[in-house]
Amino acid sequence: MRSARATTAATRGQRSLPGIAAAPRDPERHAEELSPLLCAWFAANRRDLPWRVRYSPYEVWISEIMLQQTQMERAVDYFRRWMLRLPDVAALAAASEDEVLRLWEGLGYYSRARNLMAAARRIMEAHHGVFPADPEQIRALPGVGPYTAAAVASIAFGARVACVDANVERVLSRLFNVETPVRREPAAGFIRRWALRLVPEGQARDHNQAMMELGALVCRKAPRCGLCPWSGFCRARHLGVADRRPVKDDARGMTALQTVAGLLEAAGRVLVHRRPTGGVWGGLWEFPGGDVRPDETPQDALLRLLRDKTGIAARLGEGGGSIVHTRTRYRITLHWRRLIAPEKRGAAPPLPPGHSWRWATPEELARLPMPAPHRRLASLGLGL
Ligand code: SF4
């Protein structure tokens, strides 16, 4: 994995060319110097964050799951709001799904929120309410992958394990000038091995946080090498290729999807539908609609979907627009229109049996968990 070009430059100790950094100290041969430099930099530059006060496993866990969904500033807001309502594992285990989804609303991937609830209940039942310290037991909790297990084990409990996320991949692929795609072998294994080798005994909490912080603040997409504690060791910087590392797999193209939703009001209420659990946005409430077929207009699709799903024969009203959002590799356009209910002497039309359809008051709508584009639609169309 070691770059031939980097090796040559380093071993010759050649003078630096204009625009190219001085030859680095070899990061593999001087590996023991790296963590002390990194941790000293972290001590001077770390951000004060609410989950870096007590380092309780519950707080570290919640913060790590939130940080997988959003940027730091937003995560701090969500985290504070969450902790006011659900300050510990017991509170989360006892919370209703609607409350948890409402607190999670806007972060996306709602299965993560449901997994948090399931994991809290597992901790109450299988671990007597005490967060497990063993990385394997943490990993066995619902929704906890290898990265989250390592982050909680090392940051909350000090276990000597490596945390490899996109930040750490970026930093290490530059430090060692990894020239093949970082998510594939042999690069992935090389990065995993070095991520662990660099963790000093007894320093896992600071070291792992420092690695993530370096990736977030300094070794960013556009690296700020002048601020980096590892600039004297970094092969990619020396070779002037830092902005081309990490090497990624071919980018997947975005797929465009057309969807539609309608605002149907009757008797001071608006029609909403609860999505089935298990799929995308499972268990969240949304306005009626669905996918537009290639051979129909969004308006025709909306009337068809409403009629097929509820039996209600509505008409198009005035007002509408579109909301564009992205989810994984999909670029989704949500077309929306106001709808007029058939005349029923002021009463709301009857709904299909079951609990998945509801005529909601504006107050109820504000409390129900909704996917972000439908919350935006409630704001645009209903002023909520
Ligand atoms: Fe290398 Fe620059 Fe990243 Fe530091 S910030 S690891 S010097 S690319």
Tab-separated table of C-alpha atoms and ligand atoms in Angstrom:
chain	number	residue	atom	x	y	z
A	1	MET	CA	0.000	0.000	0.000
A	2	ARG	CA	2.986	2.208	0.487
A	3	SER	CA	3.353	4.580	-2.437
A	4	ALA	CA	6.458	3.944	-4.526
A	5	ARG	CA	6.669	7.638	-5.310
A	6	ALA	CA	6.358	8.548	-1.664
A	7	THR	CA	8.928	5.961	-0.651
A	8	THR	CA	11.411	7.204	-3.182
A	9	ALA	CA	11.023	10.805	-2.147
A	10	ALA	CA	11.201	9.994	1.547
A	11	THR	CA	14.252	7.777	1.399
A	12	ARG	CA	16.244	10.130	-0.791
A	13	GLY	CA	15.357	13.000	1.529
A	14	GLN	CA	15.211	15.217	-1.541
A	15	ARG	CA	14.682	18.951	-1.269
A	16	SER	CA	11.115	20.057	-1.772
A	17	LEU	CA	10.076	21.516	-5.107
A	18	PRO	CA	8.052	24.718	-5.239
A	19	GLY	CA	4.441	23.894	-4.346
A	20	ILE	CA	5.368	20.519	-2.902
A	21	ALA	CA	5.736	20.059	0.857
A	22	ALA	CA	9.018	19.006	2.396
A	23	ALA	CA	9.768	15.279	2.338
A	24	PRO	CA	7.811	13.616	5.151
A	25	ARG	CA	9.085	11.570	7.994
A	26	ASP	CA	7.946	8.099	7.095
A	27	PRO	CA	4.628	7.521	8.904
A	28	GLU	CA	5.152	3.768	9.151
A	29	ARG	CA	8.646	3.996	10.637
A	30	HIS	CA	7.669	6.802	13.013
A	31	ALA	CA	4.226	5.487	13.886
A	32	GLU	CA	4.752	5.845	17.634
A	33	GLU	CA	5.102	9.628	17.223
A	34	LEU	CA	1.737	10.058	15.566
A	35	SER	CA	-0.772	9.603	18.382
A	36	PRO	CA	0.982	11.887	20.902
A	37	LEU	CA	1.057	14.682	18.298
A	38	LEU	CA	-2.576	14.049	17.415
A	39	CYS	CA	-3.770	13.956	21.029
A	40	ALA	CA	-1.868	17.159	21.874
A	41	TRP	CA	-3.529	18.848	18.906
A	42	PHE	CA	-6.916	17.528	20.083
A	43	ALA	CA	-6.391	18.820	23.622
A	44	ALA	CA	-5.837	22.308	22.201
A	45	ASN	CA	-8.514	22.262	19.492
A	46	ARG	CA	-11.350	19.986	20.574
A	47	ARG	CA	-14.850	21.322	20.316
A	48	ASP	CA	-16.926	21.475	23.479
A	49	LEU	CA	-19.847	19.174	22.842
A	50	PRO	CA	-22.597	18.111	25.217
A	51	TRP	CA	-21.681	14.422	24.952
A	52	ARG	CA	-18.054	15.201	25.838
A	53	VAL	CA	-18.849	16.146	29.419
A	54	ARG	CA	-19.728	12.924	31.237
A	55	TYR	CA	-18.922	10.398	28.521
A	56	SER	CA	-21.873	8.294	29.610
A	57	PRO	CA	-22.334	5.351	27.245
A	58	TYR	CA	-25.965	6.331	26.640
A	59	GLU	CA	-25.001	9.854	25.549
A	60	VAL	CA	-22.087	8.666	23.425
A	61	TRP	CA	-24.340	6.107	21.733
A	62	ILE	CA	-27.149	8.583	20.981
A	63	SER	CA	-24.687	11.181	19.691
A	64	GLU	CA	-22.934	8.690	17.419
A	65	ILE	CA	-26.211	7.543	15.874
A	66	MET	CA	-27.315	11.155	15.343
A	67	LEU	CA	-23.963	12.096	13.823
A	68	GLN	CA	-24.438	9.380	11.224
A	69	GLN	CA	-27.505	11.322	10.074
A	70	THR	CA	-26.574	14.984	10.227
A	71	GLN	CA	-23.933	17.669	10.657
A	72	MET	CA	-22.469	18.491	14.052
A	73	GLU	CA	-24.392	21.727	14.667
A	74	ARG	CA	-27.762	20.116	13.976
A	75	ALA	CA	-26.810	17.022	15.948
A	76	VAL	CA	-26.128	19.189	19.004
A	77	ASP	CA	-29.643	20.668	18.796
A	78	TYR	CA	-31.256	17.270	18.339
A	79	PHE	CA	-29.141	15.809	21.129
A	80	ARG	CA	-30.104	18.513	23.655
A	81	ARG	CA	-33.782	18.193	22.795
A	82	TRP	CA	-33.581	14.407	23.028
A	83	MET	CA	-31.837	14.425	26.418
A	84	LEU	CA	-34.402	16.786	27.912
A	85	ARG	CA	-37.136	14.261	27.131
A	86	LEU	CA	-35.237	10.968	27.223
A	87	PRO	CA	-32.255	11.431	29.566
A	88	ASP	CA	-31.344	7.764	30.012
A	89	VAL	CA	-31.833	4.237	28.736
A	90	ALA	CA	-34.858	3.644	30.987
A	91	ALA	CA	-36.660	6.733	29.661
A	92	LEU	CA	-36.000	5.713	26.060
A	93	ALA	CA	-37.161	2.157	26.710
A	94	ALA	CA	-40.425	3.453	28.185
A	95	ALA	CA	-41.119	6.089	25.492
A	96	SER	CA	-43.842	5.699	22.866
A	97	GLU	CA	-42.837	5.194	19.254
A	98	ASP	CA	-44.586	8.408	18.241
A	99	GLU	CA	-42.594	10.424	20.777
A	100	VAL	CA	-39.284	8.918	19.683
A	101	LEU	CA	-40.061	9.434	15.994
A	102	ARG	CA	-41.128	13.016	16.672
A	103	LEU	CA	-37.796	13.718	18.411
A	104	TRP	CA	-36.021	12.115	15.469
A	105	GLU	CA	-38.100	13.893	12.829
A	106	GLY	CA	-35.987	15.541	10.138
A	107	LEU	CA	-32.967	13.274	10.617
A	108	GLY	CA	-34.209	10.614	8.168
A	109	TYR	CA	-33.625	6.842	8.279
A	110	TYR	CA	-36.353	6.380	10.865
A	111	SER	CA	-35.455	2.746	11.334
A	112	ARG	CA	-32.486	4.108	13.308
A	113	ALA	CA	-34.873	5.714	15.806
A	114	ARG	CA	-36.862	2.503	16.131
A	115	ASN	CA	-33.626	0.570	16.628
A	116	LEU	CA	-32.657	2.953	19.433
A	117	MET	CA	-35.916	2.093	21.185
A	118	ALA	CA	-35.444	-1.630	20.611
A	119	ALA	CA	-31.847	-1.466	21.883
A	120	ALA	CA	-32.897	0.439	25.012
A	121	ARG	CA	-35.525	-2.211	25.746
A	122	ARG	CA	-32.918	-4.940	25.191
A	123	ILE	CA	-30.570	-3.218	27.660
A	124	MET	CA	-33.363	-3.029	30.247
A	125	GLU	CA	-34.261	-6.695	29.819
A	126	ALA	CA	-30.971	-8.450	29.064
A	127	HIS	CA	-28.507	-6.197	30.920
A	128	HIS	CA	-30.666	-5.055	33.858
A	129	GLY	CA	-30.644	-1.471	32.584
A	130	VAL	CA	-26.822	-1.205	32.554
A	131	PHE	CA	-25.203	-0.326	29.228
A	132	PRO	CA	-22.874	-3.225	28.296
A	133	ALA	CA	-19.152	-2.397	28.154
A	134	ASP	CA	-18.079	-5.352	26.047
A	135	PRO	CA	-17.710	-4.379	22.353
A	136	GLU	CA	-19.319	-7.656	21.253
A	137	GLN	CA	-22.344	-7.077	23.473
A	138	ILE	CA	-22.656	-3.494	22.247
A	139	ARG	CA	-22.438	-4.747	18.666
A	140	ALA	CA	-25.279	-7.199	19.361
A	141	LEU	CA	-27.734	-4.387	20.172
A	142	PRO	CA	-30.283	-3.590	17.432
A	143	GLY	CA	-29.025	-1.012	14.941
A	144	VAL	CA	-25.435	-0.999	16.214
A	145	GLY	CA	-22.834	-1.598	13.508
A	146	PRO	CA	-19.100	-2.127	13.890
A	147	TYR	CA	-18.301	1.589	13.833
A	148	THR	CA	-20.852	2.564	16.494
A	149	ALA	CA	-19.861	-0.365	18.717
A	150	ALA	CA	-16.204	0.664	18.488
A	151	ALA	CA	-17.013	4.324	19.135
A	152	VAL	CA	-19.067	3.580	22.266
A	153	ALA	CA	-16.608	0.947	23.536
A	154	SER	CA	-13.600	3.237	23.155
A	155	ILE	CA	-15.060	6.663	23.952
A	156	ALA	CA	-17.309	5.618	26.848
A	157	PHE	CA	-15.331	2.652	28.204
A	158	GLY	CA	-11.766	3.209	26.951
A	159	ALA	CA	-11.545	-0.106	25.062
A	160	ARG	CA	-8.555	-0.263	22.712
A	161	VAL	CA	-10.420	-0.632	19.439
A	162	ALA	CA	-10.268	1.423	16.241
A	163	CYS	CA	-13.138	3.507	14.884
A	164	VAL	CA	-13.109	3.739	11.111
A	165	ASP	CA	-15.610	6.129	9.588
A	166	ALA	CA	-15.385	8.304	6.469
A	167	ASN	CA	-13.302	10.903	8.345
A	168	VAL	CA	-10.767	8.342	9.463
A	169	GLU	CA	-10.642	6.755	6.000
A	170	ARG	CA	-9.877	10.153	4.530
A	171	VAL	CA	-7.128	10.997	7.035
A	172	LEU	CA	-5.369	7.642	6.823
A	173	SER	CA	-5.677	7.345	3.051
A	174	ARG	CA	-3.827	10.664	2.828
A	175	LEU	CA	-1.295	10.010	5.561
A	176	PHE	CA	-0.254	6.754	3.867
A	177	ASN	CA	-1.181	7.819	0.317
A	178	VAL	CA	-3.510	4.878	-0.308
A	179	GLU	CA	-3.904	4.722	-4.073
A	180	THR	CA	-6.758	2.213	-4.478
A	181	PRO	CA	-10.468	2.588	-3.511
A	182	VAL	CA	-10.643	2.806	0.288
A	183	ARG	CA	-13.829	0.784	0.668
A	184	ARG	CA	-12.389	-2.204	-1.171
A	185	GLU	CA	-9.621	-4.629	-0.339
A	186	PRO	CA	-6.705	-4.378	0.006
A	187	ALA	CA	-7.091	-0.709	0.990
A	188	ALA	CA	-9.930	-1.291	3.489
A	189	GLY	CA	-7.897	-3.860	5.440
A	190	PHE	CA	-4.793	-1.666	5.357
A	191	ILE	CA	-6.723	1.252	6.832
A	192	ARG	CA	-8.383	-0.952	9.485
A	193	ARG	CA	-5.024	-2.366	10.559
A	194	TRP	CA	-3.346	1.034	10.759
A	195	ALA	CA	-6.316	2.613	12.504
A	196	LEU	CA	-5.857	0.034	15.272
A	197	ARG	CA	-2.060	0.115	15.335
A	198	LEU	CA	-2.081	3.845	15.967
A	199	VAL	CA	-4.330	3.579	19.074
A	200	PRO	CA	-2.075	3.690	22.150
A	201	GLU	CA	-2.940	1.555	25.168
A	202	GLY	CA	-4.987	3.556	27.674
A	203	GLN	CA	-5.598	6.435	25.222
A	204	ALA	CA	-8.397	5.071	23.072
A	205	ARG	CA	-10.976	7.681	24.111
A	206	ASP	CA	-8.842	10.685	23.212
A	207	HIS	CA	-7.105	9.126	20.244
A	208	ASN	CA	-10.294	8.010	18.496
A	209	GLN	CA	-12.061	11.288	19.105
A	210	ALA	CA	-8.978	13.137	17.895
A	211	MET	CA	-8.910	11.141	14.658
A	212	MET	CA	-12.534	12.001	13.969
A	213	GLU	CA	-11.977	15.630	14.934
A	214	LEU	CA	-8.942	15.931	12.674
A	215	GLY	CA	-11.012	14.628	9.767
A	216	ALA	CA	-13.879	16.981	10.575
A	217	LEU	CA	-11.870	20.173	11.186
A	218	VAL	CA	-8.551	19.931	9.333
A	219	CYS	CA	-8.231	16.968	6.984
A	220	ARG	CA	-11.480	17.854	5.274
A	221	LYS	CA	-12.395	17.414	1.641
A	222	ALA	CA	-10.269	20.512	1.023
A	223	PRO	CA	-7.469	19.762	3.504
A	224	ARG	CA	-6.001	22.507	5.709
A	225	CYS	CA	-2.574	20.949	5.899
A	226	GLY	CA	-0.971	24.011	7.466
A	227	LEU	CA	-2.970	23.305	10.636
A	228	CYS	CA	-2.350	19.569	10.709
A	229	PRO	CA	-0.267	17.882	13.418
A	230	TRP	CA	0.663	15.166	10.901
A	231	SER	CA	1.740	17.438	8.054
A	232	GLY	CA	5.383	16.429	8.549
A	233	PHE	CA	4.469	12.764	8.020
A	234	CYS	CA	1.810	12.941	5.344
A	235	ARG	CA	2.693	11.237	2.077
A	236	ALA	CA	-0.260	12.602	0.092
A	237	ARG	CA	0.535	16.135	1.148
A	238	HIS	CA	4.148	15.718	0.158
A	239	LEU	CA	3.177	14.421	-3.253
A	240	GLY	CA	0.557	17.114	-3.792
A	241	VAL	CA	-2.247	14.555	-4.189
A	242	ALA	CA	-4.172	15.082	-0.933
A	243	ASP	CA	-7.204	16.386	-2.793
A	244	ARG	CA	-7.280	13.137	-4.803
A	245	ARG	CA	-7.392	10.931	-1.717
A	246	PRO	CA	-9.293	8.930	-0.729
A	247	VAL	CA	-9.815	7.116	-4.015
A	248	LYS	CA	-13.485	6.250	-4.269
A	249	ASP	CA	-15.414	3.687	-6.239
A	250	ASP	CA	-17.124	5.056	-9.315
A	251	ALA	CA	-19.814	7.433	-8.186
A	252	ARG	CA	-23.260	5.988	-8.611
A	253	GLY	CA	-25.555	8.159	-10.684
A	254	MET	CA	-28.622	9.642	-9.056
A	255	THR	CA	-31.955	8.186	-10.126
A	256	ALA	CA	-34.826	10.635	-10.572
A	257	LEU	CA	-38.211	9.692	-9.077
A	258	GLN	CA	-41.510	11.523	-9.448
A	259	THR	CA	-43.964	11.322	-6.550
A	260	VAL	CA	-47.150	13.136	-5.676
A	261	ALA	CA	-49.122	14.098	-2.552
A	262	GLY	CA	-52.399	15.912	-1.941
A	263	LEU	CA	-53.764	18.209	0.754
A	264	LEU	CA	-57.353	17.122	1.259
A	265	GLU	CA	-59.181	19.169	3.906
A	266	ALA	CA	-62.663	18.500	5.230
A	267	ALA	CA	-64.487	19.723	8.338
A	268	GLY	CA	-61.361	21.515	9.593
A	269	ARG	CA	-59.195	18.405	9.335
A	270	VAL	CA	-56.683	17.112	6.813
A	271	LEU	CA	-56.254	13.567	5.547
A	272	VAL	CA	-53.057	11.722	6.503
A	273	HIS	CA	-51.855	8.163	6.241
A	274	ARG	CA	-49.451	6.162	8.367
A	275	ARG	CA	-46.786	4.320	6.362
A	276	PRO	CA	-46.365	0.625	7.130
A	277	THR	CA	-43.519	-0.146	9.536
A	278	GLY	CA	-40.432	-1.761	8.118
A	279	GLY	CA	-39.965	0.193	4.893
A	280	VAL	CA	-38.580	3.637	4.181
A	281	TRP	CA	-40.022	6.157	6.660
A	282	GLY	CA	-41.878	3.245	8.244
A	283	GLY	CA	-44.459	4.321	10.845
A	284	LEU	CA	-44.376	8.010	9.861
A	285	TRP	CA	-47.458	9.965	8.801
A	286	GLU	CA	-47.768	11.576	5.391
A	287	PHE	CA	-50.294	13.130	3.061
A	288	PRO	CA	-51.999	10.766	0.596
A	289	GLY	CA	-50.204	10.080	-2.676
A	290	GLY	CA	-47.457	7.862	-4.061
A	291	ASP	CA	-45.379	7.288	-7.176
A	292	VAL	CA	-46.240	8.824	-10.556
A	293	ARG	CA	-46.302	6.321	-13.409
A	294	PRO	CA	-44.259	7.208	-16.514
A	295	ASP	CA	-47.431	7.488	-18.622
A	296	GLU	CA	-49.466	9.870	-16.417
A	297	THR	CA	-49.332	13.432	-15.136
A	298	PRO	CA	-48.799	14.112	-11.421
A	299	GLN	CA	-52.389	15.395	-11.191
A	300	ASP	CA	-53.847	12.220	-12.726
A	301	ALA	CA	-51.616	10.113	-10.500
A	302	LEU	CA	-52.812	11.945	-7.384
A	303	LEU	CA	-56.509	11.449	-8.148
A	304	ARG	CA	-55.906	7.793	-9.072
A	305	LEU	CA	-53.902	7.021	-5.936
A	306	LEU	CA	-56.416	8.693	-3.626
A	307	ARG	CA	-59.343	6.865	-5.245
A	308	ASP	CA	-57.559	3.473	-5.206
A	309	LYS	CA	-56.376	3.764	-1.615
A	310	THR	CA	-59.359	5.418	0.063
A	311	GLY	CA	-62.291	5.304	-2.359
A	312	ILE	CA	-62.544	9.101	-2.145
A	313	ALA	CA	-63.270	10.772	-5.516
A	314	ALA	CA	-61.729	14.217	-4.928
A	315	ARG	CA	-61.247	17.073	-7.393
A	316	LEU	CA	-58.183	19.223	-7.959
A	317	GLY	CA	-58.240	22.552	-6.134
A	318	GLU	CA	-56.211	25.727	-6.494
A	319	GLY	CA	-52.616	25.774	-5.304
A	320	GLY	CA	-49.701	23.411	-5.470
A	321	GLY	CA	-46.027	23.150	-6.221
A	322	SER	CA	-43.101	20.767	-5.938
A	323	ILE	CA	-40.471	19.879	-3.348
A	324	VAL	CA	-37.180	18.245	-4.343
A	325	HIS	CA	-35.239	16.097	-1.901
A	326	THR	CA	-32.585	13.402	-2.088
A	327	ARG	CA	-32.475	10.053	-0.369
A	328	THR	CA	-29.442	7.780	-0.774
A	329	ARG	CA	-29.036	7.739	-4.574
A	330	TYR	CA	-32.510	9.003	-5.442
A	331	ARG	CA	-33.440	12.542	-6.401
A	332	ILE	CA	-37.125	12.713	-5.609
A	333	THR	CA	-39.531	15.372	-6.804
A	334	LEU	CA	-42.703	15.529	-4.708
A	335	HIS	CA	-45.462	17.284	-6.686
A	336	TRP	CA	-48.309	18.470	-4.487
A	337	ARG	CA	-51.786	19.838	-5.064
A	338	ARG	CA	-54.716	20.966	-2.991
A	339	LEU	CA	-57.735	18.715	-3.298
A	340	ILE	CA	-61.452	19.309	-2.867
A	341	ALA	CA	-63.455	16.631	-1.110
A	342	PRO	CA	-66.799	15.511	-2.543
A	343	GLU	CA	-69.765	17.284	-0.954
A	344	LYS	CA	-70.947	15.477	2.190
A	345	ARG	CA	-72.820	18.301	3.939
A	346	GLY	CA	-69.643	19.512	5.643
A	347	ALA	CA	-68.689	16.091	7.039
A	348	ALA	CA	-65.342	14.423	6.267
A	349	PRO	CA	-65.673	11.448	3.870
A	350	PRO	CA	-65.482	8.002	5.511
A	351	LEU	CA	-62.095	6.258	5.548
A	352	PRO	CA	-61.011	2.668	4.953
A	353	PRO	CA	-61.138	0.492	8.092
A	354	GLY	CA	-58.017	0.200	10.269
A	355	HIS	CA	-55.767	2.736	11.906
A	356	SER	CA	-53.557	3.806	9.030
A	357	TRP	CA	-55.825	6.644	7.785
A	358	ARG	CA	-56.829	9.623	9.881
A	359	TRP	CA	-58.514	13.003	9.563
A	360	ALA	CA	-56.081	15.061	11.680
A	361	THR	CA	-56.589	18.469	13.215
A	362	PRO	CA	-53.756	20.990	12.745
A	363	GLU	CA	-52.748	20.402	16.400
A	364	GLU	CA	-52.538	16.636	15.857
A	365	LEU	CA	-50.590	17.158	12.655
A	366	ALA	CA	-47.989	19.204	14.521
A	367	ARG	CA	-47.447	16.283	16.930
A	368	LEU	CA	-47.373	13.412	14.424
A	369	PRO	CA	-43.945	12.300	13.143
A	370	MET	CA	-43.666	12.998	9.403
A	371	PRO	CA	-40.966	12.572	6.733
A	372	ALA	CA	-39.120	15.839	6.077
A	373	PRO	CA	-40.683	16.566	2.647
A	374	HIS	CA	-44.214	16.091	4.035
A	375	ARG	CA	-43.415	18.294	7.036
A	376	ARG	CA	-42.256	20.878	4.497
A	377	LEU	CA	-45.516	20.414	2.596
A	378	ALA	CA	-47.502	20.948	5.825
A	379	SER	CA	-45.599	24.190	6.270
A	380	LEU	CA	-46.034	25.352	2.660
A	381	GLY	CA	-49.628	24.288	2.156
A	382	LEU	CA	-51.141	24.619	5.620
A	383	GLY	CA	-48.882	27.141	7.302
A	384	LEU	CA	-48.064	24.691	10.135
B	1	SF4	FE1	-2.211	15.059	5.339
B	1	SF4	FE2	-3.084	17.546	5.061
B	1	SF4	FE3	-4.746	15.594	5.823
B	1	SF4	FE4	-2.902	16.446	7.499
B	1	SF4	S1	-4.617	17.676	6.665
B	1	SF4	S2	-3.406	14.297	7.074
B	1	SF4	S3	-1.239	16.916	6.100
B	1	SF4	S4	-3.733	15.782	3.853
